[in-house]
């Protein structure tokens, strides 16, 4: 109704009466809401005049109101007249007959989405828990740094900013803000890790100690990556310094040194593997002296570890001659495998994935699909004469490297797909001139894991197109998909039914995800994990193929909004050119997939998503600082035991904003109730359930230092925990 005041005075009564009649027909109580503004307008000077004219009409009482008052009025009318209202379930991603949904913003400027997810996951899942652990160990809490990082991140969250549907200058500033957030968050994570490491005793002379930290409230078992600098000599000839002055121990080892073994706190050998080595210059810092440049052998290790919940374990990497079989690129053809899967690289860059337990083969995983897009930042719109191109059978791999390791194996290769350079001049087809999309892929497979990790670097030189990567589900038919959303898992139909009534916007089968989407049937399926690629679609099987999950990598358009789309009527914003939205240049993305038999639970899917976005982190120890030896070599600050097991999902673990206590937020993504039992190393004395603003609502029972919490189906709970000093 925001245009009603703009009409000539003689036309307003008729238009207003027509709108009231249309809305009244949709109302169960006869009260209607006419919204008188949009996000770019101020109240019109004629608005009160219009309301007076409507109120003076027969059979209508009109008033300037608010949303809370409207809802209260409806509730009162429903109660008074005992009216049964229609119940609507689901996320309501429909209604295109009434208003635009503008779903294309999920894939506009995907580089922004990736930066946003990286920043959010780092702050929420890593930095805040690490800062809490360091505070519990005696460090000052970095409230100012965290507030700065969060506020800077939120400056990027107005909808036209994070949706990627503004002018290029806005999004250039978004990138700068994301860099500021990531720098602040990464710096604080390192400070918290070093603070923990200082409180664990120093390693023996022949070893380098590192801490592996798990920020989840559930135990972790799997691989952890750690980078160890082995000092071999000073890089500053003639400079003599007392090595005791440095913040970290400095012991020089022979140049031929490597890691001969990794041992846990009990002296047990830990499986490990050196995956990369490089000679570097590192800086040894001191609080009282300038940094010293040291030549080091930088060793990248993966270690198979078991970590306690919300805590850490210290490990000693013994320096000596290398042991064990080295990783190699020799032999093995173009295949890698573990005890669950075998991956065969095809000539066109797709993978055939063999599931050893079910003996099923998922063919042509990681096929690239490219189609035209003459839409805008809000909406995908294909040209009238489109050309779909696929990497399957056409692309050729090059520079293939195969690495076999006991703990982790890898495939690395380059490929390219030639696509039309741009849309045709009339935008009805794709140009005849071709441009290459060059891609470099790194595929990793770890022992005992069903997850295949993928890193993709894309050099995009084409405009007006959409690039997706495809994952076959292994199922003959797919009825629905599951994807995560805020505090839960959403079930969506694989194929939407298209209404026959005219639409303002064409309904789409694409949907959003936060970190995962799963699709298949009770016997086979595919789970796709993503870091910031937030648009997917389940493609129906054709020509004997299984249905596939399509994950959008790039959607490249050159306009903020246009009014000539076949998928939407009218403009969604101003008609401005946005060459930056063509996403020309090099982009890095990270995603993963896991083939499966029976469908995982909602809790298991959420656990996969969390481990993919925020795996445990490691830091080399610097024992001997303030509070040295105040922490044991293995320690859990907090734990949550669930019945059923591991069904509550961690959302936040942090210090309370304005109190000396711990805040824990959990949610239950499943159907059945969950009992969560919380214990703390400090010993719990008090526990309160709070709202999201950390305001106390009711006490929770604490018995023998353990607080208990009931989480109903799809419920969120925030708990404040107080312990002994």
XYZ file of C-alpha atoms in Angstrom:
725
model
C 0.000 0.000 0.000
C 2.940 2.389 -0.041
C 1.906 3.749 -3.454
C -1.668 4.618 -2.416
C -0.733 8.108 -1.123
C 0.954 8.825 -4.461
C -2.295 8.504 -6.420
C -4.374 11.536 -7.467
C -6.968 12.363 -4.761
C -9.864 11.277 -7.000
C -8.354 7.816 -7.598
C -7.320 7.048 -4.029
C -10.713 5.989 -2.585
C -11.377 3.457 -5.343
C -7.863 1.979 -5.193
C -7.922 1.808 -1.389
C -11.368 0.152 -1.337
C -10.214 -2.425 -3.880
C -7.123 -3.246 -1.816
C -9.147 -3.566 1.399
C -11.639 -5.888 -0.313
C -8.845 -8.061 -1.720
C -7.128 -8.379 1.658
C -10.397 -8.884 3.576
C -11.111 -11.936 1.422
C -7.893 -13.503 2.808
C -8.676 -12.681 6.453
C -10.447 -15.000 8.888
C -11.411 -12.152 11.214
C -12.047 -9.273 8.837
C -9.064 -7.215 10.012
C -6.506 -6.456 7.336
C -2.975 -5.127 7.328
C -1.860 -2.732 4.605
C 1.862 -2.058 4.749
C 2.565 1.559 3.862
C 6.290 1.519 3.147
C 9.279 -0.406 1.850
C 12.929 -0.404 2.815
C 13.853 2.614 0.668
C 11.023 5.059 1.520
C 10.042 7.438 4.289
C 6.402 7.930 5.311
C 4.553 9.925 2.635
C 3.161 13.326 3.705
C -0.283 12.307 2.384
C -0.397 9.072 4.421
C -2.497 10.507 7.288
C -4.835 12.145 4.778
C -5.309 8.784 3.080
C -6.066 7.056 6.390
C -8.628 9.727 7.218
C -10.319 9.250 3.843
C -10.449 5.454 4.335
C -11.778 5.784 7.882
C -14.532 8.053 6.678
C -15.697 5.455 4.173
C -18.627 3.166 4.848
C -17.898 -0.135 6.602
C -14.200 0.556 7.177
C -12.339 1.641 10.302
C -8.806 2.675 9.361
C -5.968 3.658 11.680
C -2.212 4.141 11.661
C -0.923 1.185 13.678
C 2.036 -1.073 14.418
C 2.799 -4.713 13.823
C 2.529 -5.669 17.549
C -0.838 -3.923 17.775
C -2.084 -5.708 14.644
C -1.035 -9.129 16.002
C -2.667 -8.374 19.382
C -5.892 -7.391 17.642
C -5.976 -10.596 15.607
C -5.329 -12.695 18.709
C -8.125 -10.978 20.597
C -10.578 -11.496 17.738
C -9.614 -15.156 17.378
C -10.086 -15.782 21.116
C -13.360 -13.896 21.319
C -14.957 -15.645 18.336
C -13.244 -19.064 18.753
C -11.868 -19.004 15.186
C -9.589 -21.819 13.989
C -6.762 -20.278 11.997
C -4.950 -21.999 9.161
C -1.670 -23.605 10.265
C 1.321 -23.078 7.975
C 4.389 -25.284 8.480
C 7.874 -25.021 7.048
C 10.115 -22.122 6.123
C 7.620 -20.437 3.735
C 10.009 -20.121 0.785
C 7.053 -19.767 -1.549
C 4.329 -17.228 -2.199
C 5.730 -15.969 -5.477
C 2.155 -15.138 -6.492
C 2.133 -12.430 -3.820
C 5.700 -11.147 -3.568
C 9.194 -11.744 -4.909
C 11.468 -14.110 -3.001
C 14.601 -13.083 -5.007
C 16.412 -16.410 -4.416
C 19.321 -15.609 -6.729
C 21.012 -13.571 -4.001
C 22.197 -16.870 -2.480
C 24.645 -17.258 -5.368
C 25.410 -13.623 -6.201
C 29.050 -12.776 -5.469
C 29.837 -16.121 -3.840
C 33.240 -14.798 -2.792
C 31.433 -12.642 -0.193
C 29.514 -15.604 1.177
C 32.699 -17.610 1.612
C 34.411 -14.779 3.499
C 31.341 -14.371 5.690
C 31.126 -18.054 6.626
C 34.862 -18.167 7.341
C 34.574 -15.145 9.626
C 31.437 -16.373 11.402
C 32.754 -19.880 11.941
C 36.110 -18.590 13.188
C 34.514 -16.227 15.710
C 31.692 -18.464 16.897
C 33.264 -21.905 16.813
C 36.946 -21.196 17.485
C 37.835 -17.738 18.832
C 35.125 -17.375 21.486
C 35.690 -20.867 22.976
C 39.482 -20.382 22.929
C 39.138 -17.009 24.663
C 36.922 -18.682 27.261
C 39.471 -21.467 27.867
C 42.295 -18.937 28.279
C 40.154 -16.867 30.671
C 39.340 -19.954 32.738
C 43.091 -20.610 32.857
C 43.791 -17.131 34.240
C 44.141 -14.809 31.227
C 42.266 -11.497 30.907
C 39.258 -11.886 28.644
C 39.611 -10.074 25.263
C 36.130 -8.514 25.329
C 37.213 -5.470 23.327
C 38.764 -7.465 20.496
C 35.726 -9.721 20.243
C 33.308 -6.787 20.266
C 35.301 -5.085 17.505
C 35.348 -8.241 15.365
C 31.632 -8.943 15.809
C 30.558 -5.354 15.189
C 32.728 -5.105 12.074
C 31.270 -8.371 10.784
C 27.707 -7.202 11.433
C 28.421 -4.049 9.411
C 28.531 -6.430 6.438
C 25.141 -7.984 7.255
C 22.581 -5.477 5.928
C 20.647 -7.500 3.383
C 21.820 -5.701 0.233
C 25.419 -6.077 1.442
C 25.577 -9.750 2.399
C 23.175 -10.714 -0.397
C 25.606 -9.279 -2.946
C 22.926 -7.145 -4.584
C 24.393 -3.679 -4.320
C 26.842 -1.585 -6.354
C 30.477 -2.601 -6.718
C 31.774 0.082 -4.327
C 29.676 -1.350 -1.469
C 31.042 -4.828 -1.987
C 34.638 -3.629 -2.258
C 34.169 -2.201 1.243
C 32.618 -5.521 2.337
C 35.820 -7.298 1.345
C 37.913 -4.852 3.351
C 35.722 -5.378 6.419
C 35.946 -9.148 6.127
C 39.737 -8.892 6.034
C 39.678 -6.782 9.192
C 37.442 -9.327 10.929
C 39.603 -12.270 9.890
C 42.809 -10.528 10.968
C 41.382 -9.627 14.384
C 39.884 -13.091 14.909
C 42.972 -14.970 13.755
C 45.228 -12.833 15.936
C 43.056 -13.417 18.994
C 42.913 -17.166 18.344
C 46.716 -17.291 18.295
C 46.984 -15.264 21.512
C 44.555 -17.556 23.320
C 46.341 -20.657 22.072
C 49.729 -19.312 23.163
C 48.263 -18.445 26.575
C 47.159 -22.063 27.036
C 50.471 -23.390 25.764
C 52.412 -21.235 28.277
C 50.580 -22.937 31.126
C 51.696 -26.432 30.166
C 55.193 -27.480 31.212
C 58.037 -27.356 28.697
C 58.885 -30.411 26.597
C 62.055 -32.473 27.067
C 65.184 -31.203 25.279
C 64.823 -33.658 22.395
C 61.156 -32.837 21.659
C 58.855 -30.025 20.606
C 55.539 -29.947 22.465
C 52.272 -28.952 20.816
C 48.699 -28.630 22.030
C 45.705 -29.819 20.022
C 42.545 -28.011 21.144
C 38.954 -29.187 20.651
C 36.399 -26.349 20.910
C 33.350 -28.636 20.721
C 31.644 -29.959 23.856
C 31.801 -33.499 22.462
C 35.013 -35.585 22.298
C 36.980 -35.615 19.041
C 38.711 -38.518 17.362
C 40.465 -37.976 14.049
C 43.272 -36.125 12.319
C 44.732 -32.835 13.503
C 47.114 -30.712 11.442
C 50.080 -29.024 13.120
C 52.925 -26.926 11.746
C 56.235 -27.380 13.587
C 59.279 -25.192 13.028
C 62.484 -27.099 13.803
C 65.271 -24.496 14.352
C 68.531 -25.383 12.601
C 70.577 -22.165 12.887
C 70.408 -18.429 13.406
C 69.797 -16.431 10.243
C 71.555 -13.407 11.765
C 75.284 -14.146 11.701
C 77.232 -12.607 14.550
C 74.213 -11.841 16.727
C 74.528 -13.539 20.088
C 71.493 -13.604 22.344
C 70.589 -15.414 25.502
C 68.035 -17.980 24.322
C 66.304 -17.703 27.702
C 65.054 -14.240 26.680
C 62.692 -15.582 24.037
C 58.992 -16.198 24.469
C 59.365 -19.735 23.109
C 62.157 -22.253 23.728
C 64.979 -22.036 21.195
C 67.076 -25.151 20.708
C 68.988 -25.738 17.496
C 68.835 -29.192 15.915
C 70.907 -30.749 13.108
C 69.821 -29.863 9.560
C 68.937 -33.473 8.792
C 66.460 -33.567 11.673
C 62.855 -34.530 11.279
C 60.159 -35.867 13.580
C 60.948 -39.405 14.605
C 57.854 -39.911 16.746
C 54.846 -38.238 18.357
C 53.800 -39.219 21.893
C 50.800 -38.431 24.091
C 50.796 -37.479 27.769
C 51.055 -41.130 28.809
C 54.041 -41.771 26.542
C 51.988 -43.709 24.001
C 52.971 -43.449 20.348
C 50.596 -41.396 18.209
C 50.221 -42.195 14.492
C 51.525 -39.266 12.473
C 52.647 -38.348 8.998
C 54.746 -35.569 7.497
C 52.769 -34.212 4.555
C 54.982 -31.277 3.546
C 58.373 -29.749 4.373
C 59.892 -26.388 3.524
C 62.914 -24.362 4.572
C 61.836 -20.985 5.967
C 62.967 -18.008 8.000
C 60.929 -17.718 11.209
C 60.934 -15.025 13.881
C 61.619 -15.849 17.541
C 60.080 -13.046 19.571
C 60.988 -11.616 22.947
C 59.321 -9.129 25.270
C 62.666 -7.443 25.996
C 64.631 -7.824 22.750
C 64.110 -7.457 19.016
C 62.962 -10.614 17.179
C 65.632 -13.027 16.025
C 65.482 -14.459 12.495
C 65.960 -18.210 12.639
C 66.325 -20.672 9.784
C 63.902 -23.534 10.329
C 62.696 -26.692 8.710
C 58.931 -26.122 8.660
C 57.216 -29.496 8.964
C 53.521 -29.949 8.245
C 52.236 -32.972 10.169
C 48.928 -34.753 10.466
C 48.406 -36.742 13.665
C 45.667 -39.192 14.613
C 44.502 -38.060 18.050
C 41.737 -38.397 20.619
C 40.818 -35.099 22.285
C 38.640 -34.412 25.328
C 35.515 -32.250 25.031
C 36.041 -28.475 25.260
C 39.694 -28.949 26.083
C 43.120 -29.926 24.864
C 45.805 -32.572 24.880
C 49.557 -31.997 24.708
C 51.797 -34.106 22.477
C 55.566 -34.342 22.169
C 57.062 -34.404 18.675
C 60.469 -36.003 19.171
C 63.171 -34.550 16.925
C 65.486 -37.064 15.287
C 65.996 -38.995 12.087
C 62.804 -39.539 10.064
C 61.026 -42.852 10.454
C 58.262 -44.627 8.580
C 57.413 -44.773 4.908
C 57.411 -41.344 3.237
C 54.459 -40.031 1.294
C 54.920 -40.661 -2.371
C 53.484 -39.737 -5.706
C 54.865 -42.868 -7.292
C 52.611 -45.695 -8.398
C 48.940 -46.107 -7.735
C 47.844 -44.675 -11.083
C 45.156 -42.067 -10.520
C 43.486 -43.616 -7.482
C 43.529 -43.048 -3.745
C 41.667 -44.999 -1.076
C 41.083 -45.651 2.590
C 39.262 -48.437 4.414
C 35.852 -47.022 3.352
C 36.271 -45.547 -0.135
C 38.270 -45.736 -3.344
C 38.475 -42.714 -5.644
C 39.395 -43.139 -9.325
C 40.213 -40.030 -11.349
C 38.750 -40.036 -14.862
C 40.387 -38.345 -17.853
C 37.790 -35.542 -17.766
C 38.480 -34.626 -14.121
C 35.426 -36.340 -12.632
C 35.741 -39.022 -9.958
C 34.285 -42.501 -9.719
C 33.772 -43.163 -6.009
C 33.467 -46.759 -4.820
C 31.755 -47.338 -1.475
C 33.404 -50.495 -0.148
C 30.704 -51.512 2.335
C 27.765 -51.345 -0.068
C 29.849 -51.968 -3.221
C 28.025 -49.070 -4.863
C 29.814 -46.822 -7.345
C 29.030 -43.116 -7.645
C 30.121 -42.122 -11.151
C 31.195 -38.730 -12.453
C 31.378 -36.989 -9.083
C 32.606 -33.365 -9.434
C 31.255 -32.860 -12.935
C 31.118 -29.150 -13.814
C 27.975 -27.762 -15.427
C 27.861 -24.312 -17.046
C 24.768 -22.521 -18.359
C 23.974 -18.977 -19.430
C 22.598 -16.353 -17.047
C 21.193 -13.049 -18.313
C 19.594 -12.243 -14.979
C 20.757 -9.836 -12.312
C 22.133 -9.908 -8.781
C 18.695 -10.851 -7.424
C 17.498 -13.511 -9.852
C 18.858 -16.186 -12.185
C 17.405 -15.967 -15.699
C 18.483 -18.201 -18.604
C 18.754 -16.843 -22.141
C 16.008 -17.871 -24.555
C 18.516 -20.043 -26.475
C 20.798 -21.436 -23.815
C 23.841 -23.688 -24.254
C 24.570 -26.119 -21.418
C 28.167 -27.267 -21.244
C 29.609 -30.047 -19.105
C 33.129 -31.054 -18.188
C 32.160 -34.718 -18.475
C 33.731 -36.250 -21.528
C 35.103 -32.912 -22.739
C 37.618 -31.605 -20.246
C 41.095 -33.091 -19.937
C 43.101 -33.317 -16.747
C 46.713 -32.165 -16.587
C 49.496 -31.973 -14.010
C 48.139 -34.927 -12.054
C 49.868 -35.577 -8.726
C 48.930 -38.556 -6.561
C 50.143 -38.743 -2.956
C 49.711 -41.899 -0.903
C 50.004 -41.720 2.856
C 49.154 -43.925 5.786
C 46.881 -41.253 7.298
C 45.990 -39.002 4.363
C 46.161 -39.347 0.599
C 45.642 -36.698 -2.050
C 44.879 -36.151 -5.718
C 45.872 -32.854 -7.323
C 45.171 -31.918 -10.905
C 44.284 -29.090 -13.277
C 41.411 -28.970 -15.725
C 39.596 -26.436 -17.885
C 36.167 -25.969 -19.409
C 35.647 -23.759 -22.469
C 32.423 -21.746 -22.189
C 30.876 -18.854 -24.140
C 32.702 -15.646 -23.340
C 29.544 -13.634 -22.612
C 25.901 -13.262 -23.558
C 25.035 -12.236 -27.083
C 24.369 -8.563 -27.782
C 20.594 -9.064 -27.641
C 20.928 -11.228 -24.477
C 18.792 -13.961 -26.043
C 21.638 -16.458 -26.399
C 25.287 -17.060 -25.556
C 28.090 -15.655 -27.687
C 30.021 -17.850 -30.109
C 33.396 -16.667 -28.799
C 34.753 -19.005 -26.127
C 36.756 -18.404 -22.948
C 38.383 -20.997 -20.689
C 37.444 -21.534 -17.066
C 40.608 -22.994 -15.577
C 40.317 -25.007 -12.404
C 42.798 -26.577 -10.010
C 41.470 -29.239 -7.649
C 42.968 -30.826 -4.567
C 41.141 -33.922 -3.291
C 42.043 -35.372 0.121
C 40.985 -38.606 1.788
C 41.881 -39.478 5.383
C 41.898 -42.804 7.161
C 38.622 -44.110 8.600
C 36.707 -41.091 7.290
C 33.805 -41.114 4.815
C 34.433 -37.430 3.978
C 36.291 -36.446 0.803
C 37.653 -32.895 1.137
C 37.992 -30.691 -1.941
C 39.745 -27.391 -2.565
C 38.909 -25.651 -5.810
C 40.679 -22.705 -7.398
C 38.744 -21.244 -10.329
C 40.091 -18.687 -12.779
C 36.919 -17.273 -14.314
C 37.296 -15.378 -17.620
C 33.676 -15.536 -18.789
C 30.626 -13.362 -18.127
C 26.872 -13.982 -17.968
C 26.923 -17.598 -16.818
C 26.375 -19.963 -13.883
C 28.919 -22.624 -12.913
C 27.917 -25.553 -10.696
C 29.571 -28.747 -9.498
C 27.470 -31.932 -9.476
C 27.318 -34.820 -6.996
C 25.341 -37.986 -7.906
C 23.224 -39.273 -5.023
C 23.413 -42.979 -5.880
C 19.632 -43.220 -5.384
C 17.177 -44.053 -8.140
C 14.722 -41.420 -6.911
C 15.035 -38.563 -4.421
C 11.875 -37.226 -2.792
C 13.376 -34.689 -0.401
C 16.593 -33.087 0.774
C 17.832 -31.977 4.186
C 19.942 -28.873 4.734
C 21.008 -26.962 7.809
C 19.644 -23.583 8.718
C 19.984 -21.444 11.850
C 19.474 -23.785 14.853
C 18.076 -26.672 12.849
C 17.734 -28.916 9.819
C 15.186 -28.176 7.098
C 13.475 -30.856 4.997
C 12.564 -29.656 1.498
C 10.865 -31.415 -1.410
C 13.368 -32.326 -4.095
C 11.104 -30.916 -6.787
C 8.648 -28.108 -6.147
C 5.194 -28.236 -7.660
C 4.714 -25.222 -9.924
C 1.287 -23.590 -9.428
C -0.791 -22.876 -12.515
C -1.725 -19.369 -11.356
C 0.422 -16.492 -12.657
C 3.521 -15.748 -10.587
C 5.364 -12.514 -9.928
C 8.474 -14.669 -9.920
C 9.159 -18.155 -11.286
C 9.359 -20.746 -8.462
C 12.785 -22.388 -8.222
C 14.107 -25.701 -6.910
C 17.250 -24.098 -5.512
C 17.521 -23.739 -1.755
C 19.940 -22.403 0.864
C 22.342 -24.313 3.084
C 24.620 -23.231 5.904
C 27.168 -26.053 5.865
C 25.549 -29.231 4.479
C 22.867 -30.728 2.268
C 21.932 -34.411 2.199
C 19.817 -36.197 -0.405
C 19.141 -39.803 -1.346
C 16.909 -42.682 -0.297
C 16.968 -45.104 2.686
C 19.750 -47.185 1.102
C 22.058 -44.702 -0.659
C 22.743 -41.001 -0.779
C 25.176 -38.125 -0.822
C 26.020 -35.489 1.787
C 27.678 -32.318 0.471
C 29.522 -29.993 2.862
C 30.274 -26.392 1.971
C 32.219 -23.410 3.264
C 30.205 -20.478 1.960
C 28.713 -21.958 -1.211
C 25.135 -21.486 -0.086
C 22.894 -22.502 -3.021
C 22.047 -26.054 -4.026
C 19.510 -27.872 -6.164
C 18.494 -31.518 -6.425
C 18.413 -32.361 -10.121
C 15.993 -35.073 -11.208
C 17.582 -38.121 -12.792
C 17.514 -38.211 -16.602
C 18.496 -40.716 -19.270
C 19.260 -43.480 -16.810
C 21.219 -41.251 -14.411
C 20.682 -40.969 -10.689
C 19.454 -37.649 -9.268
C 22.289 -35.267 -8.443
C 22.993 -32.435 -6.033
C 24.150 -29.281 -7.815
C 26.231 -26.826 -5.762
C 26.539 -23.345 -7.275
C 30.157 -22.158 -7.465
C 29.715 -18.922 -9.443
C 26.754 -16.983 -10.793
C 28.125 -14.195 -12.941
C 25.923 -11.260 -13.967
C 26.537 -7.633 -14.871
C 23.516 -5.773 -13.523
C 22.130 -4.927 -10.113
C 18.609 -5.244 -11.550
C 16.930 -5.548 -14.939
C 13.292 -5.520 -16.013
C 13.567 -7.974 -18.944
C 13.982 -11.282 -17.085
C 11.891 -14.311 -18.031
C 11.961 -15.494 -14.404
C 10.678 -12.302 -12.728
C 8.355 -9.460 -13.645
C 9.706 -5.958 -13.215
C 12.742 -4.609 -11.439
C 13.889 -5.648 -7.974
C 16.107 -2.575 -7.595
C 17.691 0.195 -9.657
C 18.955 -0.663 -13.144
C 22.666 -0.136 -12.572
C 25.588 -1.943 -14.168
C 27.724 -3.942 -11.726
C 30.735 -5.372 -13.576
C 32.137 -6.684 -10.283
C 29.248 -9.143 -10.049
C 30.673 -10.948 -13.104
C 33.261 -12.359 -10.660
C 36.093 -12.201 -13.176
C 39.356 -13.478 -11.708
C 40.649 -16.181 -9.387
C 38.464 -17.585 -6.603
C 39.205 -20.206 -3.949
C 36.482 -22.447 -2.562
C 36.340 -25.357 -0.141
C 33.728 -28.104 -0.044
C 33.498 -31.816 0.666
C 31.248 -34.792 0.106
C 30.446 -38.089 1.777
C 28.656 -40.992 0.126
C 26.410 -42.921 2.479
C 24.127 -45.900 2.866
C 21.343 -45.238 5.411
C 20.510 -41.561 6.089
C 22.454 -39.941 8.963
C 20.569 -38.406 11.860
C 20.157 -34.647 12.095
C 22.711 -34.570 14.914
C 25.234 -36.555 12.868
C 24.809 -34.192 9.912
C 25.337 -31.163 12.152
C 28.467 -32.782 13.609
C 29.839 -33.308 10.089
C 29.168 -29.682 9.246
C 30.856 -28.408 12.394
C 33.975 -30.535 11.976
C 34.255 -29.378 8.362
C 33.945 -25.663 9.224
C 35.838 -25.708 12.541
C 38.185 -28.662 13.076
C 40.430 -28.768 16.156
C 43.388 -26.382 16.108
C 46.975 -26.901 17.208
C 49.759 -24.684 18.571
C 53.381 -25.384 19.400
C 53.986 -25.110 23.143
C 55.883 -22.263 24.796
C 55.953 -23.531 28.373
C 57.648 -21.531 31.106
C 55.548 -18.356 30.992
C 53.202 -16.911 33.622
C 51.196 -19.676 35.211
C 53.569 -22.351 33.889
C 52.584 -25.918 34.807
C 49.197 -24.717 36.081
C 47.468 -26.941 33.540
C 47.915 -30.681 33.039
C 48.895 -32.122 29.674
C 45.331 -33.264 29.070
C 42.399 -31.185 30.241
C 38.677 -30.637 29.645
C 37.155 -27.328 30.718
C 33.574 -28.421 30.068
C 31.650 -31.422 28.772
C 28.098 -32.235 27.710
C 26.798 -35.801 27.809
C 23.593 -36.432 25.877
C 20.922 -39.084 25.923
C 20.638 -40.127 23.088
C 24.371 -39.759 22.498
C 25.788 -36.630 20.757
C 22.373 -35.314 19.718
C 22.656 -31.797 21.176
C 24.538 -29.418 18.886
C 26.810 -26.678 20.223
C 25.906 -23.180 19.059
C 27.950 -20.962 21.400
C 30.543 -21.407 24.138
C 31.782 -18.132 25.592
C 32.266 -15.969 28.639
C 29.114 -14.090 29.661
C 29.131 -10.522 28.370
C 28.633 -8.823 31.739
C 29.231 -11.500 34.388
C 32.093 -13.734 35.528
C 30.432 -16.900 34.277
C 30.245 -19.252 31.296
C 27.527 -19.195 28.640
C 26.694 -22.368 26.745
C 24.113 -22.550 23.967
C 22.809 -25.888 22.637
C 20.067 -26.865 20.249
C 18.298 -30.100 19.408
C 17.839 -30.485 15.627
C 15.924 -33.773 15.845
C 12.395 -34.956 16.513
C 12.788 -36.631 19.917
C 13.670 -35.041 23.273
C 17.282 -34.872 24.480
C 18.610 -34.927 28.030
C 21.862 -32.973 28.326
C 24.111 -33.256 31.395
C 26.749 -30.531 31.807
C 29.893 -30.781 33.923
C 32.761 -28.332 34.392
C 36.345 -28.685 35.578
C 35.731 -25.787 38.010
C 32.820 -27.639 39.575
C 29.340 -26.269 39.008
C 27.593 -24.420 41.818
C 24.871 -22.566 39.923
C 23.203 -22.923 36.536
C 20.506 -20.772 34.965
C 18.577 -21.023 31.742
C 18.707 -17.639 30.009
C 17.344 -16.072 26.868
C 19.536 -15.276 23.867
C 20.481 -11.961 25.493
C 21.953 -13.853 28.466
C 19.219 -12.607 30.800
C 18.416 -15.200 33.470
C 14.995 -16.850 33.211
C 14.997 -19.834 35.597
C 17.494 -21.865 37.660
C 18.548 -25.340 36.553
C 19.072 -28.200 39.021
C 22.731 -28.838 39.925
C 23.583 -32.114 41.648
C 27.078 -33.344 42.447
C 28.555 -30.632 40.217
C 26.402 -31.552 37.232
C 23.609 -29.493 35.670
C 20.833 -31.213 33.741
C 18.799 -29.777 30.897
C 15.875 -31.120 28.865
C 15.831 -30.134 25.202
C 12.591 -30.781 23.376
C 12.333 -31.373 19.644
C 13.933 -28.490 17.725
C 14.495 -26.426 20.855
C 17.268 -23.953 21.688
C 18.614 -23.517 25.211
C 21.104 -20.985 26.563
C 22.651 -21.836 29.929
C 24.750 -19.731 32.298
C 27.159 -21.755 34.430
C 28.786 -20.577 37.655
C 31.548 -22.518 39.357
C 34.012 -22.453 42.238
C 36.926 -20.068 41.922
